[in-house]
Coordinates of C-alpha atoms in Angstrom, one line a residue:
M1038 CA -27.9 -0.5 16.4
P1039 CA -27.5 -3.2 13.7
R1040 CA -24.8 -5.9 14.4
R1041 CA -23.1 -5.2 11.1
L1042 CA -22.7 -1.5 11.8
L1043 CA -21.2 -2.4 15.2
L1044 CA -18.6 -4.6 13.4
L1045 CA -17.7 -1.8 11.1
I1046 CA -17.4 0.7 13.9
A1047 CA -15.2 -1.7 15.9
A1048 CA -13.0 -2.3 12.8
A1049 CA -12.5 1.5 12.4
A1050 CA -11.7 1.8 16.1
C1051 CA -9.0 -0.9 15.8
A1052 CA -7.6 0.8 12.8
A1053 CA -7.4 4.1 14.7
L1054 CA -5.6 2.3 17.6
H1055 CA -3.1 0.8 15.2
V1056 CA -2.4 4.2 13.5
A1057 CA -1.9 5.8 16.9
G1058 CA 0.7 3.1 17.9
V1059 CA 2.6 3.6 14.6
L1060 CA 2.6 7.3 15.1
V1061 CA 4.3 7.1 18.5
A1062 CA 6.4 4.1 17.7
H1063 CA 4.8 2.3 20.6
P1064 CA 1.8 -0.1 19.9
V1065 CA -1.3 0.7 21.8
W1066 CA -2.3 -2.9 21.3
R1067 CA -0.2 -5.2 19.1
G1068 CA -3.2 -7.0 17.6
A1069 CA -5.2 -4.0 16.6
E1070 CA -4.6 -4.3 12.9
V1071 CA -5.2 -8.1 12.9
L1072 CA -8.5 -7.6 14.7
C1073 CA -9.5 -4.7 12.4
L1074 CA -9.2 -7.0 9.3
A1075 CA -10.8 -9.9 11.1
L1076 CA -13.8 -7.7 12.0
L1077 CA -14.0 -6.6 8.3
L1078 CA -14.2 -10.2 7.3
A1079 CA -17.0 -10.8 9.8
Y1080 CA -18.7 -7.7 8.5
A1081 CA -18.5 -9.0 4.9
V1082 CA -19.8 -12.5 5.8
A1083 CA -22.6 -11.1 7.9
G1084 CA -23.8 -8.8 5.1
G1085 CA -23.8 -11.4 2.3
L1086 CA -20.8 -12.0 0.0
P1087 CA -21.0 -10.7 -3.5
A1088 CA -20.5 -13.1 -6.4
P1089 CA -18.0 -14.6 -6.8
R1090 CA -18.2 -15.5 -3.1
W1091 CA -14.5 -16.4 -2.7
A1092 CA -13.0 -13.1 -3.8
V1093 CA -13.6 -11.0 -0.7
P1094 CA -12.6 -13.7 1.9
A1095 CA -9.5 -14.6 -0.2
A1096 CA -8.4 -10.9 -0.4
L1097 CA -9.0 -10.4 3.4
A1098 CA -7.2 -13.7 4.2
V1099 CA -4.1 -12.4 2.4
L1100 CA -4.2 -9.1 4.3
L1101 CA -4.7 -11.0 7.6
V1102 CA -1.7 -13.2 7.0
D1103 CA 0.5 -10.1 6.3
A1104 CA -0.9 -8.3 9.4
I1105 CA 0.0 -11.3 11.5
R1106 CA 3.4 -11.5 10.0
T1107 CA 4.1 -7.8 10.5
M1108 CA 2.5 -7.5 14.0
P1109 CA 4.5 -4.9 16.0
A1110 CA 7.1 -6.3 18.4
A1111 CA 6.6 -6.0 22.1
P1112 CA 8.0 -2.7 23.4
G1113 CA 11.8 -3.0 24.0
S1114 CA 12.2 -6.2 22.0
G1115 CA 13.1 -4.6 18.7
D1116 CA 16.6 -4.8 17.1
F1117 CA 18.4 -1.6 16.1
G1118 CA 21.5 -1.1 14.1
W1119 CA 23.3 0.9 11.5
R1120 CA 23.8 0.1 7.8
V1121 CA 27.2 1.2 6.5
V1122 CA 27.5 1.6 2.8
D1123 CA 30.8 1.6 1.0
G1124 CA 30.9 3.5 -2.2
N1125 CA 33.2 0.9 -3.7
D1126 CA 30.9 -2.0 -3.0
P1127 CA 28.8 -3.3 -5.9
V1128 CA 25.2 -2.0 -5.9
D1129 CA 22.5 -4.6 -5.1
V1130 CA 20.2 -4.0 -8.1
T1131 CA 17.4 -6.0 -6.5
A1132 CA 17.4 -4.4 -3.1
G1133 CA 14.7 -1.9 -3.9
V1134 CA 12.3 -4.2 -5.6
E1135 CA 12.7 -6.7 -2.8
A1136 CA 11.8 -4.1 -0.2
G1137 CA 8.8 -2.9 -2.3
L1138 CA 7.5 -6.5 -2.6
T1139 CA 8.0 -7.1 1.1
A1140 CA 6.1 -4.0 2.0
G1141 CA 3.4 -4.1 -0.6
W1142 CA 2.8 -7.8 -1.6
A1143 CA -0.3 -8.2 0.4
A1144 CA -2.1 -5.1 -0.9
L1145 CA -1.1 -6.1 -4.4
A1146 CA -2.1 -9.7 -4.1
A1147 CA -5.5 -8.7 -2.5
T1148 CA -6.1 -6.3 -5.3
V1149 CA -5.3 -8.8 -8.0
L1150 CA -7.6 -11.4 -6.3
L1151 CA -10.5 -8.9 -6.4
L1152 CA -9.6 -8.0 -10.0
V1153 CA -9.8 -11.7 -11.0
G1154 CA -13.1 -12.0 -9.2
W1155 CA -14.6 -8.9 -10.6
R1156 CA -13.1 -9.0 -14.1
G1157 CA -15.1 -7.7 -16.9
R1158 CA -15.3 -5.2 -19.7
L1159 CA -14.2 -1.6 -18.7
R1160 CA -16.6 1.2 -19.5
R1161 CA -15.3 4.4 -20.9
R1162 CA -15.8 6.7 -18.0
P1163 CA -14.5 4.3 -15.4
A1164 CA -11.5 3.7 -17.6
V1165 CA -10.7 7.4 -17.7
L1166 CA -11.1 7.4 -13.9
A1167 CA -8.5 4.6 -13.6
G1168 CA -6.1 6.7 -15.7
V1169 CA -6.6 9.7 -13.6
V1170 CA -5.9 7.8 -10.4
A1171 CA -2.8 6.0 -11.7
L1172 CA -1.3 9.0 -13.4
P1173 CA 0.1 10.8 -10.3
V1174 CA 1.9 7.6 -9.2
V1175 CA 3.4 6.9 -12.6
G1176 CA 4.4 10.5 -13.0
Y1177 CA 5.9 10.7 -9.5
A1178 CA 7.9 7.5 -10.1
A1179 CA 9.2 8.9 -13.4
V1180 CA 10.2 12.2 -11.8
R1181 CA 12.0 10.4 -8.9
V1182 CA 14.0 8.2 -11.3
V1183 CA 15.0 11.1 -13.5
D1184 CA 16.0 13.3 -10.6
I1185 CA 18.1 10.6 -9.0
R1186 CA 19.8 9.9 -12.3
H1187 CA 20.6 13.6 -12.7
D1188 CA 22.1 13.8 -9.2
L1189 CA 24.1 10.7 -9.7
V1190 CA 25.6 12.1 -13.0
A1191 CA 26.4 15.4 -11.2
E1192 CA 28.0 13.5 -8.3
D1193 CA 30.0 11.3 -10.6
S1194 CA 31.4 14.2 -12.5
S1195 CA 32.5 15.9 -9.3
Y1196 CA 33.7 12.8 -7.4
P1197 CA 34.5 10.0 -9.8
G1198 CA 35.0 6.5 -8.6
G1199 CA 31.6 6.2 -6.8
P1200 CA 29.0 3.5 -7.5
D1201 CA 28.3 2.4 -11.1
L1202 CA 25.7 4.8 -12.6
A1203 CA 24.1 2.1 -14.6
D1204 CA 23.7 -0.3 -11.6
V1205 CA 22.2 2.4 -9.4
T1206 CA 19.8 3.6 -12.1
S1207 CA 18.7 0.0 -12.8
A1208 CA 18.2 -0.5 -9.1
V1209 CA 16.0 2.6 -8.8
V1210 CA 14.0 1.6 -11.9
F1211 CA 13.4 -1.9 -10.5
A1212 CA 12.6 -0.4 -7.1
V1213 CA 9.5 1.6 -8.3
L1214 CA 8.0 -1.4 -10.2
P1215 CA 6.0 -2.9 -7.2
A1216 CA 4.5 0.6 -6.5
L1217 CA 3.5 1.0 -10.1
A1218 CA 2.0 -2.5 -10.2
L1219 CA -0.1 -1.7 -7.1
A1220 CA -1.2 1.7 -8.5
V1221 CA -2.3 0.2 -11.9
A1222 CA -4.0 -2.8 -10.3
A1223 CA -5.9 -0.6 -7.7
S1224 CA -6.9 1.9 -10.4
A1225 CA -8.2 -0.9 -12.7
L1226 CA -10.2 -2.3 -9.8
A1227 CA -11.6 1.1 -9.0
A1228 CA -12.7 1.4 -12.6
L1229 CA -14.3 -2.0 -12.7
L1230 CA -16.2 -1.4 -9.4
A1231 CA -17.3 2.1 -10.5
G1232 CA -18.7 0.6 -13.7
R1233 CA -20.8 -1.9 -11.7
G1234 CA -22.2 0.8 -9.4
R1235 CA -20.2 0.0 -6.3
R1236 CA -19.0 3.6 -5.8
L1237 CA -17.9 3.3 -2.2
A1238 CA -15.8 0.3 -3.0
A1239 CA -14.4 2.1 -6.0
A1240 CA -13.4 5.0 -3.8
G1241 CA -11.6 2.6 -1.5
A1242 CA -9.6 1.1 -4.4
A1243 CA -8.7 4.6 -5.6
V1244 CA -7.5 5.5 -2.1
L1245 CA -5.4 2.3 -2.1
A1246 CA -3.7 3.3 -5.3
L1247 CA -2.4 6.4 -3.4
V1248 CA -0.5 4.2 -1.0
A1249 CA 1.8 3.5 -4.0
L1250 CA 3.2 7.0 -3.6
R1251 CA 4.8 6.2 -0.2
L1252 CA 5.7 2.7 -1.4
T1253 CA 7.7 4.3 -4.3
D1254 CA 9.9 6.3 -1.8
A1255 CA 10.2 3.4 0.6
S1256 CA 11.5 1.1 -2.2
I1257 CA 14.0 3.7 -3.4
E1258 CA 15.2 4.3 0.2
A1259 CA 16.2 0.6 0.3
V1260 CA 18.6 1.0 -2.6
P1261 CA 22.1 1.1 -1.0
Q1262 CA 23.9 4.3 -1.9
A1263 CA 27.0 5.9 -0.4
F1264 CA 25.4 9.4 -0.7
S1265 CA 21.9 10.9 -1.0
A1266 CA 20.4 11.5 -4.4
G1267 CA 17.1 12.8 -5.5
D1268 CA 16.1 14.2 -2.1
G1269 CA 14.7 17.3 -3.7
T1270 CA 11.8 15.4 -5.2
A1271 CA 11.2 12.9 -2.3
L1272 CA 7.7 14.1 -1.2
F1273 CA 6.8 10.9 0.6
A1274 CA 10.1 9.9 2.3
W1275 CA 10.1 9.0 6.0
Y1276 CA 11.3 12.6 6.8
A1277 CA 8.7 14.4 4.6
I1278 CA 6.9 15.3 7.8
T1279 CA 9.5 16.1 10.4
P1280 CA 9.5 13.5 13.2
T1281 CA 9.5 14.7 16.8
S1282 CA 10.1 12.9 20.1
A1283 CA 6.4 12.7 20.7
M1284 CA 5.5 11.6 17.1
P1285 CA 8.5 9.8 15.7
Q1286 CA 6.8 8.2 12.7
P1287 CA 4.3 10.6 11.2
V1288 CA 4.8 9.5 7.6
A1289 CA 4.4 5.8 8.5
A1290 CA 1.3 6.6 10.5
L1291 CA -0.2 8.6 7.7
T1292 CA 0.5 5.7 5.2
V1293 CA -1.1 3.2 7.5
A1294 CA -4.1 5.4 8.0
V1295 CA -4.6 5.8 4.3
E1296 CA -4.2 2.1 3.7
L1297 CA -6.6 1.0 6.4
T1298 CA -9.2 3.6 5.3
A1299 CA -8.9 2.2 1.8
Y1300 CA -9.7 -1.3 3.1
L1301 CA -12.6 -0.1 5.2
L1302 CA -14.2 1.7 2.2
L1303 CA -13.4 -1.1 -0.2
F1304 CA -14.8 -4.0 1.8
A1305 CA -17.7 -2.1 3.2
G1306 CA -18.6 -1.1 -0.4
L1307 CA -18.3 -4.7 -1.7
T1308 CA -20.7 -6.1 0.9
G1309 CA -24.4 -6.2 0.3
A1310 CA -26.5 -5.8 -2.8
D1311 CA -26.5 -3.0 -5.3
R1312 CA -28.3 -2.4 -8.5
D1313 CA -25.9 -4.4 -10.7
E1314 CA -24.6 -7.3 -8.5
P1315 CA -26.9 -9.0 -6.0
A1316 CA -25.3 -10.3 -2.9
V1317 CA -25.2 -14.0 -2.1
P1318 CA -26.4 -14.7 1.5
V1319 CA -24.2 -17.0 3.5
P1320 CA -26.3 -20.1 4.5
V1321 CA -26.8 -20.7 8.2
A1322 CA -25.9 -24.2 9.4
G1323 CA -28.6 -26.2 11.0

């Protein structure tokens, strides 16, 4: 079996281990995600980096830094607590956008780096593809904002004196911006890659854009509110799939599975030559 294929299989196995650990809220192996990305980097280098040669290593380096930063804590060492929200407290307008950037900065940065490296003129069909991929995320974010605003207005008319409607609405609008940025960037990358014949990589970028759906809800959940609003349209909230004692984090695990699958497809598809972009072999020292 070729060495490169073994590297890819090992990376997929590490991804599966990480997803399993997230699902049961108990890491099977704390370094599984880090090793998965490191193996992807080795796979890319072994197969010949596409021009420009810096783009793939730079994007994977960003993802590796974030994986190391967010490595699961050892069992029993986590901190737990409650967040109490007072309806009379001022709303933190930046709480949602900060949470979104914290959760999605690495995916967004890696996507932008690949966009810069693969920048070029969009063809018509790939451009339509990008719009199709981004539209569900943009539409979902709009529906969530409108629904939350509607519930806030109804709550304020029944129980006046709650949080300021303008502040909460602004916080929710700001909260969805990181997810929209990721969806648009990943969709544009998918269009560029599809236009250059790298269909597997384009599929990975399109799958990565779908991660923005969960990021939208995660960012909105971070907005402090004294009561729930917009729950009826929250399709990707943490409780969308009912947690159980055996599987306490199904939505988080599904999100991680989709994201790592996107990376596997993206970087596997960016490695090696195709009909438009020849790969650049890495020189061997000595």
